[in-house]
Amino acid sequence: MTTTETPLDAAASALSLYEQMWLIRLFEEQALDLFRRGLIRGTVHPSIGQEAIAVGVCSVLRSSDGVLSTYRGHGHCIAKGADVRRMMAELMARRDGYCKGKGGSMHLCDPDIGYLGANGIVGAGMPIAGGVALSMRLQSRDDVAVCFFGDGASNQGVFHETANMAAIWKLPLVLVCENNGYGLSVPTSYACSITDIARRAGGYGFPGWSVDGNDLPAVLEITKTAVARARAGEGPGLIECKTYRWERHSALSRTYHVDPTDATNWSRHDPIERFGKWLVQKGWLDEPIDNQTRQRAAQIVSEAVEFATGSDEAPSLEALSDVYDNVI
Amino acid sequence: MTTTETPLDAAASALSLYEQMWLIRLFEEQALDLFRRGLIRGTVHPSIGQEAIAVGVCSVLRSSDGVLSTYRGHGHCIAKGADVRRMMAELMARRDGYCKGKGGSMHLCDPDIGYLGANGIVGAGMPIAGGVALSMRLQSRDDVAVCFFGDGASNQGVFHETANMAAIWKLPLVLVCENNGYGLSVPTSYACSITDIARRAGGYGFPGWSVDGNDLPAVLEITKTAVARARAGEGPGLIECKTYRWERHSALSRTYHVDPTDATNWSRHDPIERFGKWLVQKGWLDEPIDNQTRQRAAQIVSEAVEFATGSDEAPSLEALSDVYDNVI
Amino acid sequence: MSMTMLSEPNIVPSAKKELTFAQALNESLREAMTRDPSVFLMGEDIGPYGGLFRVTEGLYQEFGSQRVLDTPITEQAIIGFGVGAAMVGSRPIVELQFSDFMALAMDQIVNQAAKARYMSGGQLSVPLIIRTPVGTGLGSQHTQSLEAWLMHVPGLHIAMPATPYDAMGLLRTALELNDPVLFLEHSMLYSTRGEVPVDPYKVPFGEARIVRQGSDVTVIAVSSGVTVAAKVADELAAEQGVSVEVIDPRTLAPFDMATIVASVQKTNRAIVFHQACRTCGIGAEIGQRIMEEAFDYLDAPVTRVAARDVPNPQAKSLEMVVLPSEQDLKRAINSVLYRSPA
Amino acid sequence: MSMTMLSEPNIVPSAKKELTFAQALNESLREAMTRDPSVFLMGEDIGPYGGLFRVTEGLYQEFGSQRVLDTPITEQAIIGFGVGAAMVGSRPIVELQFSDFMALAMDQIVNQAAKARYMSGGQLSVPLIIRTPVGTGLGSQHTQSLEAWLMHVPGLHIAMPATPYDAMGLLRTALELNDPVLFLEHSMLYSTRGEVPVDPYKVPFGEARIVRQGSDVTVIAVSSGVTVAAKVADELAAEQGVSVEVIDPRTLAPFDMATIVASVQKTNRAIVFHQACRTCGIGAEIGQRIMEEAFDYLDAPVTRVAARDVPNPQAKSLEMVVLPSEQDLKRAINSVLYRSPA
Ligand SMILES: Cc1ncc(C[n+]2csc(CCOP(=O)(O)OP(=O)(O)O)c2C)c(N)n1
Ligand SMILES: Cc1ncc(C[n+]2csc(CCOP(=O)(O)OP(=O)(O)O)c2C)c(N)n1
Ligand SMILES: [Mg+2]
Ligand SMILES: [Mg+2]
């Protein structure tokens, strides 16, 4: 695709983004259900309500671009092109999971498509993404590295260190902050000293953009700009996507929102519904297509569950492998 | 002193600042000499050329205000009111040193005057200062905490974390960045993504000021403003003092400046000379007074060396004490 | 109150109540904050939410936002702020949400908190308590047992309570120490119940608890391992007539070596049981010290029952292989007794 | 080249040259960068300045600013960037200016670099080398020996070379490993000289070196302690006729236990000598493992000669008390031999 084209220029590609959003939504609803039924161990951090960011951002990436993500990363993983069956198998701790059951939801990973890993440590993906960007530069690739992280993570020291280092080296790094209003139980308005996290880019001399994170075309557009700059060697950028976390922090958490009516209000901004309307306006979506899309997504998810269920539980002996590569 | 008065309003207090600057300069020249002669172990990080910052900032502080400093901290220590004899004894690893020889130059400390310690870890004093400020608030004291740190330290993650936390809690914290153009061998222009570090304050929603760090009255004035805000509960501030490191990084380092003519140019901005001229213009300084001032400073330093030399070397058994307070 | 008891020795024995481990901690925190205005709490989600494991529940509501401070997610600064506040007269009790996150704050814990007193020649004190859970079941980055790192660092106190009684009593003592205390709480323990006296009591640091007397072999267990060891001991007594002495050091620094040595002098055999990785875990230190101090009494090498040297996997089927089990402990006991397992 | 040698066994033995420890590292780095374009260097003051201990001297000038990267003073990001770059095909060699600063980067070292392969089920590799000096003489925050922390973490390789020969040979091997390597260099060693073959050679990880044969007692020493131990051994041989075997494990992970066990089976006595604090140092692990694997051969408890459990003081008169000395080692040797020192 040329610099000007986007997946929003044609019905087929736009609809495939829509389907991706549904796939994420249904995958996570399914995962929460499996957790409740005791079929997933550990926990699950749903990104329900934030699907436009994952899909919007990843829609302008190549598979050779690198993505670093978080425990709230199913959406990024799916949008980057992962095999949903192997994802589900990993959540269910099966041999055919991406990480053979060693990682689980928090450590999903598929390097072949440039999905370089979710992360259980808030903020830790940022310098790793910086290093990926550095390596791309050293290899003279025009690929970029993208790091997803939360509003809470934007206060971590590594954010600052990474931003500064990426700036002085003008690295092809795009920092995508999903500002969903909370870090676990703590409101962003309490924990973060400024309202627009994008403004922090000013402290490093690169551009920062705040965007409505529930508006897929808007997210996509800004990402295109940031990624194009990065590919062209013009250095890093920071995109803040304002969104909302509908669900509890993770399947293990107590329900908690400072203002419970918030959630209701935000659900009116359902990113999927909004993108659906956009597609309808374009004349690309009608009810039958909509139904088909959802059904296809649902089908993929249920096939994933079937696949995972049919896979053996992670075999005991695997516990001791993959600590080192070399047997010296 | 009321909010409007400063030590610059009267000859005596202004001259005492001038004397402090000389004391710092001569103390450090002496320390470097002692190091060269093998009488100081470890190393010595001189702040020669940066005296206006230490003296200017500390001149508006009370002894109940807390100061956190760095390995390049002799100036801050002296300006906060420390006993130069015990400082020298510490550098020379004597029993009567501030830390009984355990700390040395890098860990000078005198809590009684609010000098809460130099630090060997770049940036580590910042969150500690934040905690001091927090405790002052919790104790309903109107004291402030001041943290000195370098341009290099401004890139450390803790800078960001501290700034954000101090901002959301509106703590009485004044961050003083001594931008001396280098972090060890690395030019600030290379390592730091923006020219005016003070601009980073914008990322936290509190004020930042860049000031000529070799101009004592300017430093003092800005500090007054920042400290007054902090005392009044208006939250933290960041002061960037532009200055220059004349000497090598530490007595152990190879000489290194990217542009050696830099140093020559900067020496024209000798903060002591400049403040001397200011005093002359005020009519408060003439040659005899100048000479007396220097002689007094020199006298204090040589008494300090005498004191230190007369003190026993740190007694072996002391090595094992002060690990814990409580013997349980 | 305990003073009163001493002067009235004939009244009814001190009343008891049952609490969970989390409640015991919660009560000690409430009590400390009530008694001492210099105590305050700081950490992630410890405010209105009450802490991930409910240890601070209700305290925000009771003591307000100035003394129960929710923090941003910035572990290094959280500890650093604790260090600074402790230096100037406060007694911060800081929570790290998982002990794995110590890795983000080791500079403040090790280079600052632990060394401030020493480097300053005794001028500075850092009476900072860091509470943090150790766990299982959440994968490689949320289940590490890193107490050996801490035990390697002079200047730190380390508590690893195994019961509500010890949790409460050790926390009371921790609040009287003038040096940093790492208070390691196993997440599997939070909901366990136990009796604690209604009257205030303390558990000293550096005093091991003999959980169960025995004569054949000494098992040194910590934290959540103590109950497991006691259970195994009971089973072995019943099933095989083996008499196991179980000792819980309760604190790792200071460390009560005397009680362990006395036990080994009696049993002539020792096993250390812990959830941390085997290599360079505390089992190495304890085993080595037993060898140093009771060499002539040992009839078998001190043996470690510990986690395999791999990161902790998420899958249960894998984690079971990695973590030391009751079976592993039984096997080890039989092995040091040179018996074939029944 | 060594291949050539093998096929021409009768030519003159490989030529040697004398290098300092720092030069040996410098040459290996140059060689690696020349051979492998994926290798790059990153760290504080490693560029034009050439590194605090001159290990990277000349490399910036030779390979340019894209492959020899001076960094800001941000340890966590330095390691994190190394992790990321290593994941996608680069081979970063990162310098931490002092190993104490690992405390700032433990999350990236332990939670990321060490576990990436495992958590991803073997999909990710992190071939990252972290070089960092251990030292003395610079006070509490610049002289810690923290190798035991690292040895406790599965997924890391750890090298502690004691000679220019090993520094060069181990670094060459490190460059072929696909997992993170911690390369710990003692600052007192940098200027020491030694012979190295002109032809390329490698020193494998996990193969201890018997520095000196002996029959009365085995001393396991690492890093700068190896020369000290060898000297003490020579002196004791001359002065008291005691025959000391000195073993340098060279790498802590993997760890060559077999060589040590074989030695102890011969000498029946062992001492571990290291600069790190005694408690929970590597001496505990090594001692414990000797007990586990050679219990019946031991005529005395394995003994540790290590630093006292206090932070390192700045004053020489104090540091001498804290760090283990030649005298301490001699005393310990006599003690395990149940001899009164001459
Ligand atoms: C270093 C670290 N600290 C704390 C946690 C526990 N924790 C996991 S997610 C989370 C909230 C993160 O908030 P944010 O960055 O806004 O991302 P979100 O969860 O909202 O997507 C916390 C506190 C962690 N995993 N890692
Ligand atoms: C965490 C850490 N990293 C590196 C060092 C080594 N070091 C000491 S001072 C210094 C330069 C600091 O530069 P800057 O903050 O500008 O302060 P300056 O020395 O110029 O006063 C470096 C790299 C250290 N002491 N601590
Ligand atoms: Mg959030
Ligand atoms: Mg500087």
PDB file of N, CA and C and ligand atoms in Angstrom, chain B residues 150-152 178-183 188, ligand 4:
ATOM      1  N   GLY B 150      22.114  16.539  38.240  1.00  0.00           N
ATOM      2  CA  GLY B 150      22.748  17.014  37.018  1.00  0.00           C
ATOM      3  C   GLY B 150      21.856  16.898  35.798  1.00  0.00           C
ATOM      4  N   ASP B 151      22.319  17.448  34.707  1.00  0.00           N
ATOM      5  CA  ASP B 151      21.632  17.302  33.423  1.00  0.00           C
ATOM      6  C   ASP B 151      21.507  15.818  33.064  1.00  0.00           C
ATOM      7  N   GLY B 152      22.576  15.064  33.346  1.00  0.00           N
ATOM      8  CA  GLY B 152      22.517  13.635  33.054  1.00  0.00           C
ATOM      9  C   GLY B 152      21.410  12.970  33.846  1.00  0.00           C
ATOM     10  N   GLU B 178      21.456  21.092  37.787  1.00  0.00           N
ATOM     11  CA  GLU B 178      22.681  21.810  37.431  1.00  0.00           C
ATOM     12  C   GLU B 178      23.132  21.297  36.069  1.00  0.00           C
ATOM     13  N   ASN B 179      22.766  22.028  35.065  1.00  0.00           N
ATOM     14  CA  ASN B 179      23.135  21.632  33.704  1.00  0.00           C
ATOM     15  C   ASN B 179      24.527  22.173  33.383  1.00  0.00           C
ATOM     16  N   ASN B 180      25.512  21.316  33.594  1.00  0.00           N
ATOM     17  CA  ASN B 180      26.903  21.758  33.404  1.00  0.00           C
ATOM     18  C   ASN B 180      27.491  21.260  32.085  1.00  0.00           C
ATOM     19  N   GLY B 181      26.614  20.889  31.171  1.00  0.00           N
ATOM     20  CA  GLY B 181      27.078  20.598  29.817  1.00  0.00           C
ATOM     21  C   GLY B 181      27.560  19.178  29.583  1.00  0.00           C
ATOM     22  N   TYR B 182      27.780  18.450  30.653  1.00  0.00           N
ATOM     23  CA  TYR B 182      28.293  17.085  30.500  1.00  0.00           C
ATOM     24  C   TYR B 182      27.717  16.156  31.557  1.00  0.00           C
ATOM     25  N   GLY B 183      27.541  14.925  31.188  1.00  0.00           N
ATOM     26  CA  GLY B 183      27.382  13.841  32.144  1.00  0.00           C
ATOM     27  C   GLY B 183      28.620  12.988  31.956  1.00  0.00           C
ATOM     28  N   THR B 188      25.724  17.096  27.152  1.00  0.00           N
ATOM     29  CA  THR B 188      24.283  17.193  27.364  1.00  0.00           C
ATOM     30  C   THR B 188      23.552  17.322  26.038  1.00  0.00           C
TER      31      THR B 188
HETATM   32 MG    MG E   4      26.290  17.283  34.095  1.00  0.00          MG
END
